[in-house]
Coordinates of C-alpha atoms in Angstrom, one line a residue:
Chain A
M1 CA 9.0 14.1 18.9
S2 CA 6.5 15.1 16.3
D3 CA 4.6 12.2 14.9
T4 CA 3.8 14.0 11.6
K5 CA 5.7 12.5 8.7
K6 CA 5.7 13.2 5.0
F7 CA 4.0 10.3 3.3
L8 CA 4.1 9.8 -0.5
Y9 CA 1.9 7.2 -2.1
I10 CA 3.4 6.3 -5.5
N11 CA 0.9 4.8 -8.0
R12 CA 2.6 3.2 -11.0
K13 CA 0.1 0.7 -12.4
A14 CA -3.0 0.8 -14.6
P15 CA -6.3 1.0 -12.7
Y16 CA -7.6 -2.4 -13.8
G17 CA -5.8 -5.6 -14.7
T18 CA -4.4 -5.9 -11.2
I19 CA -5.8 -4.8 -7.8
Y20 CA -2.8 -2.6 -6.8
A21 CA -4.4 0.7 -7.8
W22 CA -7.6 0.1 -5.9
E23 CA -5.9 -1.3 -2.8
S24 CA -3.5 1.6 -2.9
L25 CA -6.5 4.0 -2.7
E26 CA -7.8 2.0 0.3
V27 CA -4.6 2.7 2.1
V28 CA -4.7 6.4 1.2
L29 CA -8.3 6.7 2.6
I30 CA -7.6 4.9 5.8
G31 CA -4.3 6.6 6.2
A32 CA -5.9 10.0 6.0
A33 CA -7.3 9.5 9.5
F34 CA -3.7 9.6 10.8
E35 CA -3.2 13.3 10.0
Q36 CA 0.1 13.0 8.3
D37 CA 1.5 15.2 5.5
V38 CA 0.2 13.1 2.6
S39 CA 1.0 13.4 -1.1
L40 CA 0.1 11.1 -4.0
A41 CA 2.2 10.6 -7.2
F42 CA 1.0 9.0 -10.4
M43 CA 3.6 7.8 -12.9
D44 CA 4.1 5.2 -15.5
D45 CA 0.8 3.4 -16.3
G46 CA -0.4 4.8 -13.0
V47 CA -1.4 8.0 -14.8
Y48 CA -4.3 6.0 -16.3
Q49 CA -5.8 5.8 -12.8
L50 CA -6.8 9.5 -13.1
M51 CA -8.4 9.3 -16.6
K52 CA -11.8 10.9 -16.8
G53 CA -14.7 9.1 -18.3
Q54 CA -13.7 5.6 -17.1
D55 CA -16.3 2.9 -18.0
T56 CA -15.7 -0.5 -16.5
S57 CA -19.1 -2.0 -17.5
A58 CA -17.6 -4.4 -20.1
I59 CA -15.1 -5.9 -17.6
G60 CA -17.5 -6.5 -14.7
M61 CA -15.4 -4.5 -12.2
K62 CA -16.2 -1.7 -10.0
N63 CA -15.3 1.7 -11.4
F64 CA -13.5 3.3 -8.4
S65 CA -12.3 6.4 -10.3
P66 CA -15.0 8.7 -8.8
T67 CA -13.2 8.2 -5.4
Y68 CA -10.2 10.3 -6.6
A69 CA -12.5 13.3 -6.7
A70 CA -13.2 12.8 -3.0
L71 CA -9.5 13.1 -2.0
G72 CA -9.8 16.8 -1.4
D73 CA -12.4 16.1 1.3
Y74 CA -9.8 13.9 3.0
E75 CA -7.4 16.9 3.0
I76 CA -5.2 15.3 0.4
T77 CA -4.3 18.3 -1.7
K78 CA -1.0 17.4 -3.3
I79 CA -1.3 15.1 -6.3
F80 CA 1.8 14.9 -8.5
V81 CA 1.5 13.7 -12.0
E82 CA 4.6 12.9 -14.0
K83 CA 4.8 14.8 -17.2
E84 CA 6.9 12.3 -19.1
S85 CA 4.5 9.5 -18.2
L86 CA 1.6 11.4 -19.7
E87 CA 3.5 12.3 -22.8
E88 CA 4.8 8.8 -23.4
R89 CA 1.1 7.7 -23.5
G90 CA -0.1 10.5 -25.7
L91 CA -2.1 12.0 -22.8
T92 CA -2.4 15.6 -21.5
L93 CA -3.8 17.0 -18.3
D94 CA -7.1 17.5 -20.2
D95 CA -7.5 13.7 -20.3
L96 CA -7.5 13.5 -16.5
Q97 CA -10.1 14.3 -14.0
H98 CA -10.1 17.8 -12.7
L99 CA -9.3 17.3 -9.0
V100 CA -9.7 20.1 -6.6
W101 CA -9.6 20.9 -2.9
E102 CA -11.2 23.7 -0.9
D103 CA -8.9 26.0 1.0
E104 CA -10.3 26.7 4.4
D105 CA -7.9 29.7 4.9
E106 CA -9.1 31.4 1.8
D107 CA -12.9 31.2 2.3
W108 CA -13.0 27.7 0.8
A109 CA -11.6 28.8 -2.5
E110 CA -11.4 25.8 -4.9
K111 CA -7.8 25.0 -5.8
D112 CA -6.3 22.5 -8.2
S113 CA -4.9 19.4 -6.5
I114 CA -2.9 18.1 -9.5
R115 CA 0.6 19.4 -10.0
L116 CA 2.3 18.5 -13.2
V117 CA 5.9 17.7 -12.5
S118 CA 8.9 16.5 -14.6
R119 CA 10.5 13.2 -13.8
A120 CA 13.4 15.0 -12.2
E121 CA 11.1 17.2 -10.1
L122 CA 9.2 14.1 -9.0
G123 CA 12.6 12.6 -7.9
D124 CA 13.1 15.7 -5.8
V125 CA 9.6 15.3 -4.2
M126 CA 10.5 11.6 -3.4
A127 CA 13.7 12.7 -1.8
E128 CA 11.9 15.0 0.6
Q129 CA 9.6 12.2 2.0
D130 CA 9.9 10.2 5.2
V131 CA 7.7 7.3 4.0
L132 CA 7.2 6.1 0.5
F133 CA 4.4 3.7 -0.3
N134 CA 4.9 2.1 -3.7
F135 CA 1.9 0.5 -5.5
Chain B
M1 CA 17.0 0.9 13.6
K2 CA 13.3 0.2 13.9
L3 CA 11.8 -1.3 10.8
T4 CA 8.3 -2.1 9.4
I5 CA 8.3 -4.5 6.5
Q6 CA 5.4 -4.6 3.9
I7 CA 4.9 -7.6 1.7
N8 CA 2.6 -7.2 -1.3
E9 CA 3.0 -10.5 -3.1
G10 CA 1.9 -14.1 -2.5
P11 CA 4.3 -16.9 -1.6
Y12 CA 5.8 -19.2 -4.3
Q13 CA 4.3 -17.1 -7.2
H14 CA 6.7 -14.3 -6.5
Q15 CA 10.1 -14.0 -4.8
S16 CA 9.2 -11.1 -2.6
A17 CA 8.1 -13.3 0.3
D18 CA 11.5 -15.0 0.2
S19 CA 13.4 -11.7 -0.2
A20 CA 11.5 -10.2 2.7
Y21 CA 12.1 -13.2 4.9
F22 CA 15.9 -13.1 4.3
F23 CA 15.9 -9.4 4.8
A24 CA 14.1 -9.7 8.1
K25 CA 16.4 -12.4 9.3
A26 CA 19.5 -10.4 8.3
A27 CA 18.1 -7.2 9.9
L28 CA 17.5 -9.1 13.2
D29 CA 20.9 -10.7 13.0
K30 CA 22.4 -7.2 12.8
G31 CA 20.5 -6.1 15.9
H32 CA 17.7 -4.1 14.2
E33 CA 14.2 -4.2 15.6
I34 CA 11.2 -5.2 13.5
F35 CA 8.2 -3.2 14.7
R36 CA 5.8 -5.1 12.4
I37 CA 5.5 -7.1 9.2
F38 CA 2.4 -6.2 7.3
F39 CA 1.0 -8.4 4.5
Y40 CA -1.0 -6.7 1.9
H41 CA -2.5 -7.5 -1.6
D42 CA -1.8 -11.2 -2.4
G43 CA 0.8 -11.0 0.4
V44 CA -2.0 -12.1 2.8
N45 CA -1.6 -15.6 1.3
N46 CA 1.6 -15.9 3.3
G47 CA -0.6 -16.4 6.3
T48 CA -2.6 -19.5 5.5
R49 CA -1.7 -22.6 7.5
L50 CA -3.3 -24.8 4.8
T51 CA -0.2 -24.3 2.6
T52 CA 1.3 -27.7 1.7
P53 CA 4.4 -27.3 -0.5
P54 CA 6.3 -30.4 -1.7
Q55 CA 8.6 -31.8 1.0
D56 CA 11.7 -30.9 -0.8
D57 CA 10.7 -27.2 -1.0
R58 CA 10.8 -24.4 1.6
N59 CA 7.6 -23.9 3.7
I60 CA 7.2 -20.2 3.5
V61 CA 4.3 -20.0 5.9
S62 CA 5.8 -22.0 8.7
R63 CA 9.1 -20.2 8.2
W64 CA 7.2 -16.9 9.0
T65 CA 5.6 -18.5 12.0
E66 CA 8.9 -19.7 13.4
L67 CA 10.6 -16.3 12.8
A68 CA 7.7 -14.5 14.5
Q69 CA 7.7 -16.8 17.5
E70 CA 11.5 -16.8 17.9
H71 CA 11.7 -13.0 17.8
D72 CA 8.3 -12.0 19.0
I73 CA 7.4 -10.1 15.8
D74 CA 4.0 -8.7 15.2
M75 CA 2.8 -10.1 11.8
V76 CA -0.4 -8.5 10.5
L77 CA -2.6 -9.5 7.5
C78 CA -4.7 -6.7 6.1
V79 CA -8.3 -7.4 6.9
A80 CA -9.8 -6.1 3.6
A81 CA -7.2 -7.9 1.5
A82 CA -7.7 -11.1 3.6
Q83 CA -11.4 -11.0 3.3
R84 CA -11.1 -10.8 -0.5
R85 CA -8.7 -13.7 -0.6
G86 CA -10.3 -16.0 2.0
I87 CA -7.8 -15.8 4.8
V88 CA -9.9 -16.3 7.9
D89 CA -9.4 -16.2 11.7
D90 CA -11.9 -17.0 14.4
G91 CA -13.2 -13.5 14.6
E92 CA -13.6 -13.1 10.8
A93 CA -15.3 -16.6 10.6
E94 CA -17.8 -15.5 13.2
R95 CA -18.4 -12.0 11.7
N96 CA -18.8 -13.2 8.1
G97 CA -20.5 -16.6 8.8
K98 CA -17.7 -18.7 7.4
D99 CA -17.4 -22.4 8.3
A100 CA -13.6 -22.6 8.7
T101 CA -10.5 -20.7 9.6
N102 CA -7.1 -21.0 8.0
I103 CA -4.9 -18.4 9.6
A104 CA -1.4 -19.7 10.5
P105 CA 0.0 -19.3 14.0
G106 CA 1.9 -16.0 14.6
F107 CA -0.3 -14.0 12.3
R108 CA -3.2 -11.7 13.2
I109 CA -5.8 -9.9 11.0
S110 CA -6.2 -6.2 11.4
G111 CA -6.7 -3.0 9.5
L112 CA -4.7 -0.9 7.2
G113 CA -4.2 1.6 10.0
Q114 CA -1.6 -0.9 11.3
L115 CA 0.4 -0.3 8.1
V116 CA 0.2 3.5 8.3
E117 CA 1.1 3.3 12.0
G118 CA 4.1 1.2 11.0
G119 CA 5.2 4.0 8.7
I120 CA 4.9 6.5 11.4
Q121 CA 6.5 4.6 14.2
S122 CA 9.4 3.0 12.3
D123 CA 12.6 4.6 11.1
R124 CA 12.2 2.8 7.8
L125 CA 9.3 1.2 5.9
V126 CA 10.7 -1.5 3.6
V127 CA 8.4 -2.7 0.8
F128 CA 8.7 -6.0 -1.0
G129 CA 6.7 -6.5 -4.2
D130 CA 6.2 -5.4 -7.8

């Protein structure tokens, strides 16, 4: 039996205010060592986690948003962002960090990690998974 | 079916510890196997033996301990989450220079890899929390 499963980490909450976003990222980073087929999804207020230019100095909390830019190094290359969640919040992809990964098979060509998907398409992505983590 | 259960919320504050407990009991009654129960976020507070609820209320912590002992269930508190929230066993007390422990019987402290392994090894990962 193959031990490789399709994992999807679903991030639904704002980055600060509660610890869910940060502790979700901790699972993602640890889980990367298990060599599973990992995807991340950002929906609802979770899309705020990927905002560029985050500044937490006024709330006395660690700004962990630079960590998302390292996901490519952990071979996490599929980051789904739900289109409706962005639109409902007046955001576009330009408001988010530009996340990339390097494709070893194409001479380390830099490729976009973020895939903008509709709510219905994200539902299809979820249906394909073996394990859903919901944070 | 082999199950791993993840609990993300603290006891009493949130019903997920209760729902997860009743789910676990029902699953065992139906003959399913529980590979692991993993406590994350404030869920690690399910594992402090210092909990003292009023006498006419349920004792969520000892309820977990009894369930684990009766069915030989592996109950794991996430180490990073536990360190943040002051849940301490002997090893953690020694490592971090703490003057006390509070982990309840039947629980152990270990890494997030145990959660990921639960997802890999089980037929279903069932998550309780917001």
